[in-house]
């Protein structure tokens, strides 16, 4: 009995959601709410992902244009002047690539954080909606009382 009481107390703390005490209409309503919230969340996550990807592609194109401009500068030089500035230009190109990688990491971390925040937010929304469904008497399972046993 104590173990069951402990489980009942802690399952609320852990955010477990159960539809066990709901009738079929209540279970359908809970499923519908969850599907709607999941679809909405996935749409937002997909939009965020597309925005992140487009920013990454724009930055990548910008960096590539800078690298191409540096390479064109090299093409116009003589062999002697190329050898003098080759290291400097290589460091400049490496710096641009590192800048691009840092930008990507920053965007990816921001996206992960956004996705985590959305999941938490939508889990909380689902829990509150499920609580409203549980509190609605129309969705509660009817308890079939056990009558007294008959002796034959």
PDB file of C-alpha atoms in Angstrom:
ATOM      1  CA  UNK A   1       0.000   0.000   0.000  1.00  0.00           C
ATOM      2  CA  UNK A   2       2.806   2.418   0.875  1.00  0.00           C
ATOM      3  CA  UNK A   3       4.559   1.740  -2.405  1.00  0.00           C
ATOM      4  CA  UNK A   4       1.381   2.498  -4.340  1.00  0.00           C
ATOM      5  CA  UNK A   5       0.830   5.721  -2.407  1.00  0.00           C
ATOM      6  CA  UNK A   6       4.415   6.746  -3.117  1.00  0.00           C
ATOM      7  CA  UNK A   7       3.932   5.988  -6.821  1.00  0.00           C
ATOM      8  CA  UNK A   8       0.736   8.039  -6.963  1.00  0.00           C
ATOM      9  CA  UNK A   9       2.474  11.035  -5.354  1.00  0.00           C
ATOM     10  CA  UNK A  10       5.591  10.921  -7.511  1.00  0.00           C
ATOM     11  CA  UNK A  11       3.930  10.262 -10.852  1.00  0.00           C
ATOM     12  CA  UNK A  12       2.422  13.749 -10.667  1.00  0.00           C
ATOM     13  CA  UNK A  13       5.866  15.199  -9.964  1.00  0.00           C
ATOM     14  CA  UNK A  14       7.392  13.349 -12.897  1.00  0.00           C
ATOM     15  CA  UNK A  15       4.683  14.579 -15.255  1.00  0.00           C
ATOM     16  CA  UNK A  16       3.285  11.218 -16.232  1.00  0.00           C
ATOM     17  CA  UNK A  17      -0.029  11.510 -17.952  1.00  0.00           C
ATOM     18  CA  UNK A  18      -2.479   8.660 -17.847  1.00  0.00           C
ATOM     19  CA  UNK A  19      -5.846   8.241 -19.470  1.00  0.00           C
ATOM     20  CA  UNK A  20      -6.718   5.162 -17.414  1.00  0.00           C
ATOM     21  CA  UNK A  21      -9.636   6.775 -15.571  1.00  0.00           C
ATOM     22  CA  UNK A  22     -11.232   8.163 -18.720  1.00  0.00           C
ATOM     23  CA  UNK A  23     -13.971   6.626 -20.806  1.00  0.00           C
ATOM     24  CA  UNK A  24     -13.585   6.124 -24.554  1.00  0.00           C
ATOM     25  CA  UNK A  25     -14.730   9.671 -25.362  1.00  0.00           C
ATOM     26  CA  UNK A  26     -12.217  11.063 -22.861  1.00  0.00           C
ATOM     27  CA  UNK A  27      -9.420   8.971 -24.327  1.00  0.00           C
ATOM     28  CA  UNK A  28     -10.336  10.143 -27.821  1.00  0.00           C
ATOM     29  CA  UNK A  29     -10.377  13.771 -26.649  1.00  0.00           C
ATOM     30  CA  UNK A  30      -6.964  13.349 -24.980  1.00  0.00           C
ATOM     31  CA  UNK A  31      -5.550  11.714 -28.101  1.00  0.00           C
ATOM     32  CA  UNK A  32      -6.949  14.494 -30.267  1.00  0.00           C
ATOM     33  CA  UNK A  33      -5.443  17.196 -28.029  1.00  0.00           C
ATOM     34  CA  UNK A  34      -2.059  15.459 -28.070  1.00  0.00           C
ATOM     35  CA  UNK A  35      -2.085  15.072 -31.857  1.00  0.00           C
ATOM     36  CA  UNK A  36      -3.021  18.740 -32.346  1.00  0.00           C
ATOM     37  CA  UNK A  37      -0.304  19.941 -29.984  1.00  0.00           C
ATOM     38  CA  UNK A  38       2.273  17.629 -31.569  1.00  0.00           C
ATOM     39  CA  UNK A  39       1.399  18.827 -35.067  1.00  0.00           C
ATOM     40  CA  UNK A  40       1.596  22.461 -33.973  1.00  0.00           C
ATOM     41  CA  UNK A  41       4.952  21.925 -32.246  1.00  0.00           C
ATOM     42  CA  UNK A  42       6.410  20.032 -35.219  1.00  0.00           C
ATOM     43  CA  UNK A  43       5.363  22.879 -37.528  1.00  0.00           C
ATOM     44  CA  UNK A  44       7.144  25.438 -35.368  1.00  0.00           C
ATOM     45  CA  UNK A  45      10.255  23.241 -35.087  1.00  0.00           C
ATOM     46  CA  UNK A  46      10.317  22.733 -38.861  1.00  0.00           C
ATOM     47  CA  UNK A  47      10.007  26.498 -39.468  1.00  0.00           C
ATOM     48  CA  UNK A  48      12.863  27.138 -37.020  1.00  0.00           C
ATOM     49  CA  UNK A  49      14.964  24.476 -38.746  1.00  0.00           C
ATOM     50  CA  UNK A  50      14.345  26.023 -42.172  1.00  0.00           C
ATOM     51  CA  UNK A  51      15.277  29.482 -40.842  1.00  0.00           C
ATOM     52  CA  UNK A  52      18.478  28.073 -39.303  1.00  0.00           C
ATOM     53  CA  UNK A  53      19.387  26.264 -42.515  1.00  0.00           C
ATOM     54  CA  UNK A  54      18.796  29.368 -44.653  1.00  0.00           C
ATOM     55  CA  UNK A  55      21.007  31.461 -42.316  1.00  0.00           C
ATOM     56  CA  UNK A  56      23.739  28.817 -42.547  1.00  0.00           C
ATOM     57  CA  UNK A  57      23.520  28.748 -46.348  1.00  0.00           C
ATOM     58  CA  UNK A  58      23.645  32.572 -46.549  1.00  0.00           C
ATOM     59  CA  UNK A  59      26.721  32.698 -44.299  1.00  0.00           C
ATOM     60  CA  UNK A  60      28.335  29.876 -46.283  1.00  0.00           C
ATOM     61  CA  UNK A  61      27.789  31.772 -49.550  1.00  0.00           C
ATOM     62  CA  UNK A  62      29.179  34.968 -47.991  1.00  0.00           C
ATOM     63  CA  UNK A  63      32.319  33.170 -46.789  1.00  0.00           C
ATOM     64  CA  UNK A  64      32.754  31.443 -50.167  1.00  0.00           C
ATOM     65  CA  UNK A  65      32.500  34.796 -51.968  1.00  0.00           C
ATOM     66  CA  UNK A  66      35.232  36.210 -49.724  1.00  0.00           C
ATOM     67  CA  UNK A  67      37.437  33.169 -50.373  1.00  0.00           C
ATOM     68  CA  UNK A  68      36.871  33.481 -54.134  1.00  0.00           C
ATOM     69  CA  UNK A  69      37.814  37.169 -53.999  1.00  0.00           C
ATOM     70  CA  UNK A  70      41.032  36.271 -52.170  1.00  0.00           C
ATOM     71  CA  UNK A  71      41.828  33.600 -54.758  1.00  0.00           C
ATOM     72  CA  UNK A  72      41.280  36.081 -57.595  1.00  0.00           C
ATOM     73  CA  UNK A  73      43.733  38.436 -55.911  1.00  0.00           C
ATOM     74  CA  UNK A  74      46.235  35.580 -55.915  1.00  0.00           C
ATOM     75  CA  UNK A  75      45.724  34.869 -59.622  1.00  0.00           C
ATOM     76  CA  UNK A  76      46.761  38.393 -60.562  1.00  0.00           C
ATOM     77  CA  UNK A  77      50.082  38.166 -58.717  1.00  0.00           C
ATOM     78  CA  UNK A  78      53.444  37.031 -59.952  1.00  0.00           C
ATOM     79  CA  UNK A  79      55.037  33.856 -58.632  1.00  0.00           C
ATOM     80  CA  UNK A  80      57.406  35.750 -56.356  1.00  0.00           C
ATOM     81  CA  UNK A  81      54.677  37.890 -54.766  1.00  0.00           C
ATOM     82  CA  UNK A  82      52.450  34.813 -54.398  1.00  0.00           C
ATOM     83  CA  UNK A  83      55.082  33.053 -52.347  1.00  0.00           C
ATOM     84  CA  UNK A  84      55.427  36.113 -50.084  1.00  0.00           C
ATOM     85  CA  UNK A  85      51.720  36.417 -49.233  1.00  0.00           C
ATOM     86  CA  UNK A  86      50.638  32.776 -49.509  1.00  0.00           C
ATOM     87  CA  UNK A  87      50.809  32.114 -45.736  1.00  0.00           C
ATOM     88  CA  UNK A  88      48.997  35.344 -44.903  1.00  0.00           C
ATOM     89  CA  UNK A  89      46.207  34.542 -47.341  1.00  0.00           C
ATOM     90  CA  UNK A  90      45.951  30.936 -46.118  1.00  0.00           C
ATOM     91  CA  UNK A  91      45.582  32.217 -42.527  1.00  0.00           C
ATOM     92  CA  UNK A  92      42.891  34.618 -43.715  1.00  0.00           C
ATOM     93  CA  UNK A  93      40.988  31.788 -45.426  1.00  0.00           C
ATOM     94  CA  UNK A  94      41.357  29.558 -42.344  1.00  0.00           C
ATOM     95  CA  UNK A  95      40.040  32.405 -40.192  1.00  0.00           C
ATOM     96  CA  UNK A  96      36.981  32.742 -42.439  1.00  0.00           C
ATOM     97  CA  UNK A  97      36.317  29.006 -42.225  1.00  0.00           C
ATOM     98  CA  UNK A  98      36.643  29.050 -38.430  1.00  0.00           C
ATOM     99  CA  UNK A  99      34.237  31.993 -38.298  1.00  0.00           C
ATOM    100  CA  UNK A 100      31.763  29.994 -40.385  1.00  0.00           C
ATOM    101  CA  UNK A 101      32.104  26.942 -38.113  1.00  0.00           C
ATOM    102  CA  UNK A 102      31.585  29.058 -34.989  1.00  0.00           C
ATOM    103  CA  UNK A 103      28.488  30.623 -36.566  1.00  0.00           C
ATOM    104  CA  UNK A 104      27.096  27.164 -37.372  1.00  0.00           C
ATOM    105  CA  UNK A 105      27.724  25.882 -33.850  1.00  0.00           C
ATOM    106  CA  UNK A 106      26.009  28.924 -32.360  1.00  0.00           C
ATOM    107  CA  UNK A 107      22.950  28.474 -34.587  1.00  0.00           C
ATOM    108  CA  UNK A 108      22.767  24.732 -33.890  1.00  0.00           C
ATOM    109  CA  UNK A 109      22.959  25.280 -30.113  1.00  0.00           C
ATOM    110  CA  UNK A 110      20.246  27.933 -30.332  1.00  0.00           C
ATOM    111  CA  UNK A 111      18.063  25.547 -32.341  1.00  0.00           C
ATOM    112  CA  UNK A 112      18.546  22.732 -29.819  1.00  0.00           C
ATOM    113  CA  UNK A 113      17.606  25.075 -26.977  1.00  0.00           C
ATOM    114  CA  UNK A 114      14.520  26.296 -28.838  1.00  0.00           C
ATOM    115  CA  UNK A 115      13.448  22.727 -29.543  1.00  0.00           C
ATOM    116  CA  UNK A 116      13.898  21.759 -25.876  1.00  0.00           C
ATOM    117  CA  UNK A 117      11.936  24.806 -24.701  1.00  0.00           C
ATOM    118  CA  UNK A 118       9.111  24.037 -27.135  1.00  0.00           C
ATOM    119  CA  UNK A 119       8.928  20.421 -25.974  1.00  0.00           C
ATOM    120  CA  UNK A 120       8.672  21.507 -22.346  1.00  0.00           C
ATOM    121  CA  UNK A 121       6.073  24.137 -23.183  1.00  0.00           C
ATOM    122  CA  UNK A 122       3.916  21.726 -25.178  1.00  0.00           C
ATOM    123  CA  UNK A 123       4.261  18.972 -22.575  1.00  0.00           C
ATOM    124  CA  UNK A 124       2.949  21.418 -19.982  1.00  0.00           C
ATOM    125  CA  UNK A 125       0.095  22.437 -22.304  1.00  0.00           C
ATOM    126  CA  UNK A 126      -0.844  18.780 -22.814  1.00  0.00           C
ATOM    127  CA  UNK A 127      -0.736  18.096 -19.086  1.00  0.00           C
ATOM    128  CA  UNK A 128      -3.051  21.037 -18.352  1.00  0.00           C
ATOM    129  CA  UNK A 129      -5.454  20.045 -21.148  1.00  0.00           C
ATOM    130  CA  UNK A 130      -5.479  16.451 -19.911  1.00  0.00           C
ATOM    131  CA  UNK A 131      -6.214  17.674 -16.386  1.00  0.00           C
ATOM    132  CA  UNK A 132      -9.202  19.622 -17.733  1.00  0.00           C
ATOM    133  CA  UNK A 133     -10.417  16.500 -19.528  1.00  0.00           C
ATOM    134  CA  UNK A 134      -9.972  14.438 -16.349  1.00  0.00           C
ATOM    135  CA  UNK A 135     -11.975  16.964 -14.343  1.00  0.00           C
ATOM    136  CA  UNK A 136     -14.860  16.921 -16.820  1.00  0.00           C
ATOM    137  CA  UNK A 137     -17.445  14.424 -15.510  1.00  0.00           C
ATOM    138  CA  UNK A 138     -18.587  13.590 -19.052  1.00  0.00           C
ATOM    139  CA  UNK A 139     -15.217  11.972 -19.753  1.00  0.00           C
ATOM    140  CA  UNK A 140     -14.850   9.974 -16.543  1.00  0.00           C
ATOM    141  CA  UNK A 141     -15.153   6.232 -16.571  1.00  0.00           C
ATOM    142  CA  UNK A 142     -18.247   4.978 -14.809  1.00  0.00           C
ATOM    143  CA  UNK A 143     -17.306   2.826 -11.855  1.00  0.00           C
ATOM    144  CA  UNK A 144     -19.159  -0.435 -11.888  1.00  0.00           C
ATOM    145  CA  UNK A 145     -19.649  -1.196  -8.248  1.00  0.00           C
ATOM    146  CA  UNK A 146     -19.136  -4.714  -7.132  1.00  0.00           C
ATOM    147  CA  UNK A 147     -22.302  -6.040  -5.707  1.00  0.00           C
ATOM    148  CA  UNK A 148     -22.356  -8.516  -2.939  1.00  0.00           C
ATOM    149  CA  UNK A 149     -21.595 -12.050  -3.913  1.00  0.00           C
ATOM    150  CA  UNK A 150     -24.508 -14.353  -4.161  1.00  0.00           C
ATOM    151  CA  UNK A 151     -24.519 -17.767  -2.667  1.00  0.00           C
ATOM    152  CA  UNK A 152     -26.101 -20.514  -4.676  1.00  0.00           C
TER     153      UNK A 152
END
